[in-house]
């Protein structure tokens, strides 16, 4: 299963993408800012859902300026 398929499956569990969209993250600046790239699956999740709280138990934060 690739990342997009996994995110599609996850969407069936937690719901669709935000209607208003998400704030794009400038991933290309990540290495300069923190010295390493964040995982591909995390970046794909944040690109699709942004910063979210799932059932008020799991909180996924997105980088910001």
PDB file of N, CA, C and O in Angstrom:
ATOM      1  N   UNK A   1       0.858  -1.168   0.000  1.00  0.00           N
ATOM      2  CA  UNK A   1       0.000   0.000   0.000  1.00  0.00           C
ATOM      3  C   UNK A   1       0.908   1.236   0.000  1.00  0.00           C
ATOM      4  O   UNK A   1       1.791   1.353   0.831  1.00  0.00           O
ATOM      5  N   UNK A   2       0.671   2.166  -0.939  1.00  0.00           N
ATOM      6  CA  UNK A   2       1.481   3.382  -0.961  1.00  0.00           C
ATOM      7  C   UNK A   2       0.884   4.446  -0.031  1.00  0.00           C
ATOM      8  O   UNK A   2      -0.172   4.250   0.567  1.00  0.00           O
ATOM      9  N   UNK A   3       1.560   5.565   0.080  1.00  0.00           N
ATOM     10  CA  UNK A   3       1.137   6.613   1.019  1.00  0.00           C
ATOM     11  C   UNK A   3      -0.251   7.141   0.672  1.00  0.00           C
ATOM     12  O   UNK A   3      -1.097   7.325   1.555  1.00  0.00           O
ATOM     13  N   UNK A   4      -0.501   7.388  -0.610  1.00  0.00           N
ATOM     14  CA  UNK A   4      -1.811   7.922  -1.015  1.00  0.00           C
ATOM     15  C   UNK A   4      -2.941   6.949  -0.680  1.00  0.00           C
ATOM     16  O   UNK A   4      -4.000   7.360  -0.206  1.00  0.00           O
ATOM     17  N   UNK A   5      -2.716   5.663  -0.903  1.00  0.00           N
ATOM     18  CA  UNK A   5      -3.722   4.648  -0.552  1.00  0.00           C
ATOM     19  C   UNK A   5      -3.940   4.617   0.962  1.00  0.00           C
ATOM     20  O   UNK A   5      -5.075   4.499   1.426  1.00  0.00           O
ATOM     21  N   UNK A   6      -2.865   4.733   1.721  1.00  0.00           N
ATOM     22  CA  UNK A   6      -2.985   4.750   3.177  1.00  0.00           C
ATOM     23  C   UNK A   6      -3.773   5.966   3.652  1.00  0.00           C
ATOM     24  O   UNK A   6      -4.624   5.859   4.541  1.00  0.00           O
ATOM     25  N   UNK A   7      -3.512   7.123   3.045  1.00  0.00           N
ATOM     26  CA  UNK A   7      -4.243   8.331   3.422  1.00  0.00           C
ATOM     27  C   UNK A   7      -5.711   8.244   3.016  1.00  0.00           C
ATOM     28  O   UNK A   7      -6.588   8.733   3.737  1.00  0.00           O
ATOM     29  N   UNK A   8      -5.990   7.615   1.876  1.00  0.00           N
ATOM     30  CA  UNK A   8      -7.385   7.403   1.475  1.00  0.00           C
ATOM     31  C   UNK A   8      -8.094   6.520   2.502  1.00  0.00           C
ATOM     32  O   UNK A   8      -9.221   6.795   2.906  1.00  0.00           O
ATOM     33  N   UNK A   9      -7.419   5.452   2.944  1.00  0.00           N
ATOM     34  CA  UNK A   9      -8.007   4.574   3.952  1.00  0.00           C
ATOM     35  C   UNK A   9      -8.220   5.333   5.258  1.00  0.00           C
ATOM     36  O   UNK A   9      -9.271   5.243   5.885  1.00  0.00           O
ATOM     37  N   UNK A  10      -7.219   6.095   5.664  1.00  0.00           N
ATOM     38  CA  UNK A  10      -7.326   6.873   6.887  1.00  0.00           C
ATOM     39  C   UNK A  10      -8.486   7.859   6.793  1.00  0.00           C
ATOM     40  O   UNK A  10      -9.222   8.058   7.756  1.00  0.00           O
ATOM     41  N   UNK A  11      -8.674   8.457   5.619  1.00  0.00           N
ATOM     42  CA  UNK A  11      -9.789   9.380   5.412  1.00  0.00           C
ATOM     43  C   UNK A  11     -11.132   8.716   5.633  1.00  0.00           C
ATOM     44  O   UNK A  11     -12.080   9.352   6.111  1.00  0.00           O
ATOM     45  N   UNK A  12     -11.235   7.429   5.333  1.00  0.00           N
ATOM     46  CA  UNK A  12     -12.497   6.717   5.574  1.00  0.00           C
ATOM     47  C   UNK A  12     -12.756   6.527   7.062  1.00  0.00           C
ATOM     48  O   UNK A  12     -13.885   6.319   7.485  1.00  0.00           O
ATOM     49  N   UNK A  13     -11.707   6.641   7.868  1.00  0.00           N
ATOM     50  CA  UNK A  13     -11.829   6.479   9.312  1.00  0.00           C
ATOM     51  C   UNK A  13     -12.029   7.831  10.009  1.00  0.00           C
ATOM     52  O   UNK A  13     -12.896   7.975  10.857  1.00  0.00           O
ATOM     53  N   UNK A  14     -11.203   8.829   9.632  1.00  0.00           N
ATOM     54  CA  UNK A  14     -11.261  10.105  10.353  1.00  0.00           C
ATOM     55  C   UNK A  14     -12.051  11.182   9.628  1.00  0.00           C
ATOM     56  O   UNK A  14     -12.290  12.244  10.179  1.00  0.00           O
ATOM     57  N   UNK A  15     -12.432  10.930   8.400  1.00  0.00           N
ATOM     58  CA  UNK A  15     -13.227  11.902   7.655  1.00  0.00           C
ATOM     59  C   UNK A  15     -12.456  12.516   6.508  1.00  0.00           C
ATOM     60  O   UNK A  15     -11.265  12.274   6.330  1.00  0.00           O
ATOM     61  N   UNK A  16     -13.142  13.329   5.723  1.00  0.00           N
ATOM     62  CA  UNK A  16     -12.521  13.918   4.532  1.00  0.00           C
ATOM     63  C   UNK A  16     -11.543  15.039   4.868  1.00  0.00           C
ATOM     64  O   UNK A  16     -11.451  15.481   6.011  1.00  0.00           O
ATOM     65  N   UNK A  17     -10.874  15.503   3.844  1.00  0.00           N
ATOM     66  CA  UNK A  17      -9.969  16.638   3.980  1.00  0.00           C
ATOM     67  C   UNK A  17     -10.746  17.858   4.452  1.00  0.00           C
ATOM     68  O   UNK A  17     -11.948  17.959   4.202  1.00  0.00           O
ATOM     69  N   UNK A  18     -10.070  18.800   5.088  1.00  0.00           N
ATOM     70  CA  UNK A  18     -10.760  20.023   5.498  1.00  0.00           C
ATOM     71  C   UNK A  18     -11.336  20.760   4.286  1.00  0.00           C
ATOM     72  O   UNK A  18     -10.676  20.889   3.258  1.00  0.00           O
ATOM     73  N   UNK A  19     -12.564  21.219   4.398  1.00  0.00           N
ATOM     74  CA  UNK A  19     -13.236  21.910   3.305  1.00  0.00           C
ATOM     75  C   UNK A  19     -12.499  23.193   2.920  1.00  0.00           C
ATOM     76  O   UNK A  19     -12.368  23.524   1.743  1.00  0.00           O
ATOM     77  N   UNK A  20     -11.994  23.894   3.899  1.00  0.00           N
ATOM     78  CA  UNK A  20     -11.294  25.157   3.644  1.00  0.00           C
ATOM     79  C   UNK A  20      -9.882  24.950   3.120  1.00  0.00           C
ATOM     80  O   UNK A  20      -9.196  25.911   2.793  1.00  0.00           O
ATOM     81  N   UNK A  21      -9.426  23.711   3.048  1.00  0.00           N
ATOM     82  CA  UNK A  21      -8.058  23.435   2.621  1.00  0.00           C
ATOM     83  C   UNK A  21      -7.085  23.527   3.773  1.00  0.00           C
ATOM     84  O   UNK A  21      -7.479  23.687   4.923  1.00  0.00           O
ATOM     85  N   UNK A  22      -5.826  23.404   3.455  1.00  0.00           N
ATOM     86  CA  UNK A  22      -4.784  23.481   4.486  1.00  0.00           C
ATOM     87  C   UNK A  22      -3.755  24.529   4.086  1.00  0.00           C
ATOM     88  O   UNK A  22      -3.607  24.869   2.916  1.00  0.00           O
ATOM     89  N   UNK A  23      -3.052  25.034   5.064  1.00  0.00           N
ATOM     90  CA  UNK A  23      -1.986  25.999   4.804  1.00  0.00           C
ATOM     91  C   UNK A  23      -0.778  25.212   4.292  1.00  0.00           C
ATOM     92  O   UNK A  23      -0.309  24.291   4.966  1.00  0.00           O
ATOM     93  N   UNK A  24      -0.289  25.531   3.100  1.00  0.00           N
ATOM     94  CA  UNK A  24       0.859  24.793   2.558  1.00  0.00           C
ATOM     95  C   UNK A  24       2.105  24.972   3.429  1.00  0.00           C
ATOM     96  O   UNK A  24       2.366  26.060   3.941  1.00  0.00           O
ATOM     97  N   UNK A  25       2.820  23.904   3.596  1.00  0.00           N
ATOM     98  CA  UNK A  25       4.068  23.937   4.369  1.00  0.00           C
ATOM     99  C   UNK A  25       5.233  24.006   3.380  1.00  0.00           C
ATOM    100  O   UNK A  25       5.302  23.206   2.452  1.00  0.00           O
ATOM    101  N   UNK A  26       6.152  24.932   3.555  1.00  0.00           N
ATOM    102  CA  UNK A  26       7.313  25.010   2.660  1.00  0.00           C
ATOM    103  C   UNK A  26       8.361  23.958   3.051  1.00  0.00           C
ATOM    104  O   UNK A  26       9.373  24.256   3.697  1.00  0.00           O
ATOM    105  N   UNK A  27       8.108  22.713   2.675  1.00  0.00           N
ATOM    106  CA  UNK A  27       8.964  21.601   3.087  1.00  0.00           C
ATOM    107  C   UNK A  27      10.416  21.798   2.667  1.00  0.00           C
ATOM    108  O   UNK A  27      11.327  21.312   3.337  1.00  0.00           O
ATOM    109  N   UNK A  28      10.633  22.507   1.561  1.00  0.00           N
ATOM    110  CA  UNK A  28      12.000  22.697   1.066  1.00  0.00           C
ATOM    111  C   UNK A  28      12.866  23.484   2.052  1.00  0.00           C
ATOM    112  O   UNK A  28      14.084  23.417   2.005  1.00  0.00           O
ATOM    113  N   UNK A  29      12.231  24.197   2.981  1.00  0.00           N
ATOM    114  CA  UNK A  29      12.985  24.954   3.982  1.00  0.00           C
ATOM    115  C   UNK A  29      13.297  24.128   5.228  1.00  0.00           C
ATOM    116  O   UNK A  29      14.064  24.561   6.086  1.00  0.00           O
ATOM    117  N   UNK A  30      12.708  22.950   5.326  1.00  0.00           N
ATOM    118  CA  UNK A  30      12.860  22.123   6.525  1.00  0.00           C
ATOM    119  C   UNK A  30      14.285  21.751   6.856  1.00  0.00           C
ATOM    120  O   UNK A  30      14.717  21.860   8.004  1.00  0.00           O
ATOM    121  N   UNK A  31      15.027  21.308   5.860  1.00  0.00           N
ATOM    122  CA  UNK A  31      16.396  20.870   6.129  1.00  0.00           C
ATOM    123  C   UNK A  31      17.239  22.020   6.667  1.00  0.00           C
ATOM    124  O   UNK A  31      18.000  21.841   7.618  1.00  0.00           O
ATOM    125  N   UNK A  32      17.096  23.207   6.078  1.00  0.00           N
ATOM    126  CA  UNK A  32      17.855  24.366   6.558  1.00  0.00           C
ATOM    127  C   UNK A  32      17.483  24.720   7.993  1.00  0.00           C
ATOM    128  O   UNK A  32      18.321  25.064   8.802  1.00  0.00           O
ATOM    129  N   UNK A  33      16.196  24.620   8.305  1.00  0.00           N
ATOM    130  CA  UNK A  33      15.726  25.039   9.625  1.00  0.00           C
ATOM    131  C   UNK A  33      16.077  24.047  10.729  1.00  0.00           C
ATOM    132  O   UNK A  33      16.439  24.454  11.830  1.00  0.00           O
ATOM    133  N   UNK A  34      15.943  22.748  10.449  1.00  0.00           N
ATOM    134  CA  UNK A  34      16.140  21.758  11.518  1.00  0.00           C
ATOM    135  C   UNK A  34      17.271  20.770  11.254  1.00  0.00           C
ATOM    136  O   UNK A  34      17.592  19.962  12.108  1.00  0.00           O
ATOM    137  N   UNK A  35      17.850  20.797  10.051  1.00  0.00           N
ATOM    138  CA  UNK A  35      18.997  19.943   9.763  1.00  0.00           C
ATOM    139  C   UNK A  35      18.666  18.568   9.221  1.00  0.00           C
ATOM    140  O   UNK A  35      19.562  17.774   8.965  1.00  0.00           O
ATOM    141  N   UNK A  36      17.391  18.248   9.046  1.00  0.00           N
ATOM    142  CA  UNK A  36      16.985  16.968   8.453  1.00  0.00           C
ATOM    143  C   UNK A  36      15.591  17.114   7.861  1.00  0.00           C
ATOM    144  O   UNK A  36      14.867  18.041   8.187  1.00  0.00           O
ATOM    145  N   UNK A  37      15.235  16.199   6.974  1.00  0.00           N
ATOM    146  CA  UNK A  37      13.902  16.196   6.380  1.00  0.00           C
ATOM    147  C   UNK A  37      12.961  15.367   7.258  1.00  0.00           C
ATOM    148  O   UNK A  37      13.357  14.324   7.794  1.00  0.00           O
ATOM    149  N   UNK A  38      11.754  15.832   7.392  1.00  0.00           N
ATOM    150  CA  UNK A  38      10.742  15.069   8.126  1.00  0.00           C
ATOM    151  C   UNK A  38      10.281  13.908   7.251  1.00  0.00           C
ATOM    152  O   UNK A  38      10.402  13.962   6.020  1.00  0.00           O
ATOM    153  N   UNK A  39       9.748  12.828   7.849  1.00  0.00           N
ATOM    154  CA  UNK A  39       9.354  11.644   7.086  1.00  0.00           C
ATOM    155  C   UNK A  39       8.321  11.950   5.992  1.00  0.00           C
ATOM    156  O   UNK A  39       7.444  12.796   6.154  1.00  0.00           O
ATOM    157  N   UNK A  40       8.453  11.231   4.890  1.00  0.00           N
ATOM    158  CA  UNK A  40       7.583  11.417   3.732  1.00  0.00           C
ATOM    159  C   UNK A  40       6.113  11.211   4.073  1.00  0.00           C
ATOM    160  O   UNK A  40       5.259  11.982   3.632  1.00  0.00           O
ATOM    161  N   UNK A  41       5.799  10.191   4.868  1.00  0.00           N
ATOM    162  CA  UNK A  41       4.392   9.930   5.191  1.00  0.00           C
ATOM    163  C   UNK A  41       3.807  11.039   6.063  1.00  0.00           C
ATOM    164  O   UNK A  41       2.651  11.429   5.894  1.00  0.00           O
ATOM    165  N   UNK A  42       4.614  11.586   6.964  1.00  0.00           N
ATOM    166  CA  UNK A  42       4.157  12.712   7.783  1.00  0.00           C
ATOM    167  C   UNK A  42       3.879  13.918   6.890  1.00  0.00           C
ATOM    168  O   UNK A  42       2.854  14.584   7.021  1.00  0.00           O
ATOM    169  N   UNK A  43       4.799  14.220   5.969  1.00  0.00           N
ATOM    170  CA  UNK A  43       4.613  15.364   5.070  1.00  0.00           C
ATOM    171  C   UNK A  43       3.358  15.183   4.216  1.00  0.00           C
ATOM    172  O   UNK A  43       2.592  16.126   4.025  1.00  0.00           O
ATOM    173  N   UNK A  44       3.126  13.954   3.725  1.00  0.00           N
ATOM    174  CA  UNK A  44       1.926  13.694   2.913  1.00  0.00           C
ATOM    175  C   UNK A  44       0.660  13.889   3.750  1.00  0.00           C
ATOM    176  O   UNK A  44      -0.332  14.456   3.272  1.00  0.00           O
ATOM    177  N   UNK A  45       0.680  13.429   5.003  1.00  0.00           N
ATOM    178  CA  UNK A  45      -0.476  13.597   5.887  1.00  0.00           C
ATOM    179  C   UNK A  45      -0.769  15.074   6.111  1.00  0.00           C
ATOM    180  O   UNK A  45      -1.903  15.522   5.981  1.00  0.00           O
ATOM    181  N   UNK A  46       0.260  15.853   6.449  1.00  0.00           N
ATOM    182  CA  UNK A  46       0.077  17.279   6.723  1.00  0.00           C
ATOM    183  C   UNK A  46      -0.357  18.022   5.460  1.00  0.00           C
ATOM    184  O   UNK A  46      -1.182  18.925   5.531  1.00  0.00           O
ATOM    185  N   UNK A  47       0.165  17.622   4.311  1.00  0.00           N
ATOM    186  CA  UNK A  47      -0.262  18.244   3.059  1.00  0.00           C
ATOM    187  C   UNK A  47      -1.744  18.006   2.797  1.00  0.00           C
ATOM    188  O   UNK A  47      -2.423  18.842   2.216  1.00  0.00           O
ATOM    189  N   UNK A  48      -2.253  16.874   3.243  1.00  0.00           N
ATOM    190  CA  UNK A  48      -3.661  16.541   3.008  1.00  0.00           C
ATOM    191  C   UNK A  48      -4.577  17.079   4.101  1.00  0.00           C
ATOM    192  O   UNK A  48      -5.636  17.622   3.825  1.00  0.00           O
ATOM    193  N   UNK A  49      -4.200  16.918   5.364  1.00  0.00           N
ATOM    194  CA  UNK A  49      -5.096  17.247   6.479  1.00  0.00           C
ATOM    195  C   UNK A  49      -4.691  18.478   7.289  1.00  0.00           C
ATOM    196  O   UNK A  49      -5.493  19.008   8.052  1.00  0.00           O
ATOM    197  N   UNK A  50      -3.443  18.897   7.184  1.00  0.00           N
ATOM    198  CA  UNK A  50      -2.977  20.016   7.993  1.00  0.00           C
ATOM    199  C   UNK A  50      -2.819  19.592   9.450  1.00  0.00           C
ATOM    200  O   UNK A  50      -2.662  18.418   9.767  1.00  0.00           O
ATOM    201  N   UNK A  51      -2.881  20.564  10.335  1.00  0.00           N
ATOM    202  CA  UNK A  51      -2.784  20.283  11.762  1.00  0.00           C
ATOM    203  C   UNK A  51      -4.154  19.824  12.252  1.00  0.00           C
ATOM    204  O   UNK A  51      -5.145  20.522  12.039  1.00  0.00           O
ATOM    205  N   UNK A  52      -4.222  18.639  12.857  1.00  0.00           N
ATOM    206  CA  UNK A  52      -5.514  18.084  13.256  1.00  0.00           C
ATOM    207  C   UNK A  52      -5.458  17.469  14.643  1.00  0.00           C
ATOM    208  O   UNK A  52      -4.397  17.141  15.162  1.00  0.00           O
ATOM    209  N   UNK A  53      -6.630  17.303  15.207  1.00  0.00           N
ATOM    210  CA  UNK A  53      -6.823  16.561  16.442  1.00  0.00           C
ATOM    211  C   UNK A  53      -7.842  15.473  16.120  1.00  0.00           C
ATOM    212  O   UNK A  53      -8.955  15.774  15.694  1.00  0.00           O
ATOM    213  N   UNK A  54      -7.451  14.236  16.287  1.00  0.00           N
ATOM    214  CA  UNK A  54      -8.323  13.107  15.962  1.00  0.00           C
ATOM    215  C   UNK A  54      -8.960  12.604  17.243  1.00  0.00           C
ATOM    216  O   UNK A  54      -8.270  12.127  18.143  1.00  0.00           O
ATOM    217  N   UNK A  55     -10.270  12.748  17.318  1.00  0.00           N
ATOM    218  CA  UNK A  55     -11.055  12.347  18.492  1.00  0.00           C
ATOM    219  C   UNK A  55     -10.518  12.960  19.785  1.00  0.00           C
ATOM    220  O   UNK A  55     -10.611  12.371  20.853  1.00  0.00           O
ATOM    221  N   UNK A  56      -9.882  14.116  19.660  1.00  0.00           N
ATOM    222  CA  UNK A  56      -9.322  14.832  20.802  1.00  0.00           C
ATOM    223  C   UNK A  56      -8.335  13.986  21.610  1.00  0.00           C
ATOM    224  O   UNK A  56      -8.144  14.205  22.801  1.00  0.00           O
ATOM    225  N   UNK A  57      -7.733  12.986  20.935  1.00  0.00           N
ATOM    226  CA  UNK A  57      -6.763  12.128  21.608  1.00  0.00           C
ATOM    227  C   UNK A  57      -5.412  12.095  20.919  1.00  0.00           C
ATOM    228  O   UNK A  57      -4.393  11.970  21.560  1.00  0.00           O
ATOM    229  N   UNK A  58      -5.430  12.167  19.579  1.00  0.00           N
ATOM    230  CA  UNK A  58      -4.186  12.149  18.815  1.00  0.00           C
ATOM    231  C   UNK A  58      -4.071  13.502  18.129  1.00  0.00           C
ATOM    232  O   UNK A  58      -4.949  13.894  17.356  1.00  0.00           O
ATOM    233  N   UNK A  59      -3.007  14.221  18.425  1.00  0.00           N
ATOM    234  CA  UNK A  59      -2.818  15.549  17.871  1.00  0.00           C
ATOM    235  C   UNK A  59      -1.631  15.516  16.922  1.00  0.00           C
ATOM    236  O   UNK A  59      -0.533  15.091  17.317  1.00  0.00           O
ATOM    237  N   UNK A  60      -1.857  15.930  15.687  1.00  0.00           N
ATOM    238  CA  UNK A  60      -0.797  16.001  14.692  1.00  0.00           C
ATOM    239  C   UNK A  60      -0.546  17.472  14.413  1.00  0.00           C
ATOM    240  O   UNK A  60      -1.431  18.189  13.968  1.00  0.00           O
ATOM    241  N   UNK A  61       0.655  17.903  14.683  1.00  0.00           N
ATOM    242  CA  UNK A  61       1.020  19.295  14.507  1.00  0.00           C
ATOM    243  C   UNK A  61       1.763  19.481  13.188  1.00  0.00           C
ATOM    244  O   UNK A  61       2.459  18.586  12.735  1.00  0.00           O
ATOM    245  N   UNK A  62       1.588  20.649  12.609  1.00  0.00           N
ATOM    246  CA  UNK A  62       2.265  20.989  11.361  1.00  0.00           C
ATOM    247  C   UNK A  62       3.268  22.096  11.624  1.00  0.00           C
ATOM    248  O   UNK A  62       3.023  22.977  12.436  1.00  0.00           O
ATOM    249  N   UNK A  63       4.402  22.045  10.925  1.00  0.00           N
ATOM    250  CA  UNK A  63       5.376  23.118  11.088  1.00  0.00           C
ATOM    251  C   UNK A  63       4.781  24.458  10.637  1.00  0.00           C
ATOM    252  O   UNK A  63       3.930  24.508   9.766  1.00  0.00           O
ATOM    253  N   UNK A  64       5.252  25.509  11.253  1.00  0.00           N
ATOM    254  CA  UNK A  64       4.818  26.855  10.854  1.00  0.00           C
ATOM    255  C   UNK A  64       6.009  27.783  11.011  1.00  0.00           C
ATOM    256  O   UNK A  64       7.018  27.425  11.591  1.00  0.00           O
ATOM    257  N   UNK A  65       5.852  28.959  10.478  1.00  0.00           N
ATOM    258  CA  UNK A  65       6.956  29.912  10.602  1.00  0.00           C
ATOM    259  C   UNK A  65       6.970  30.412  12.013  1.00  0.00           C
ATOM    260  O   UNK A  65       7.770  30.714  12.695  1.00  0.00           O
TER     261      UNK A  65
END
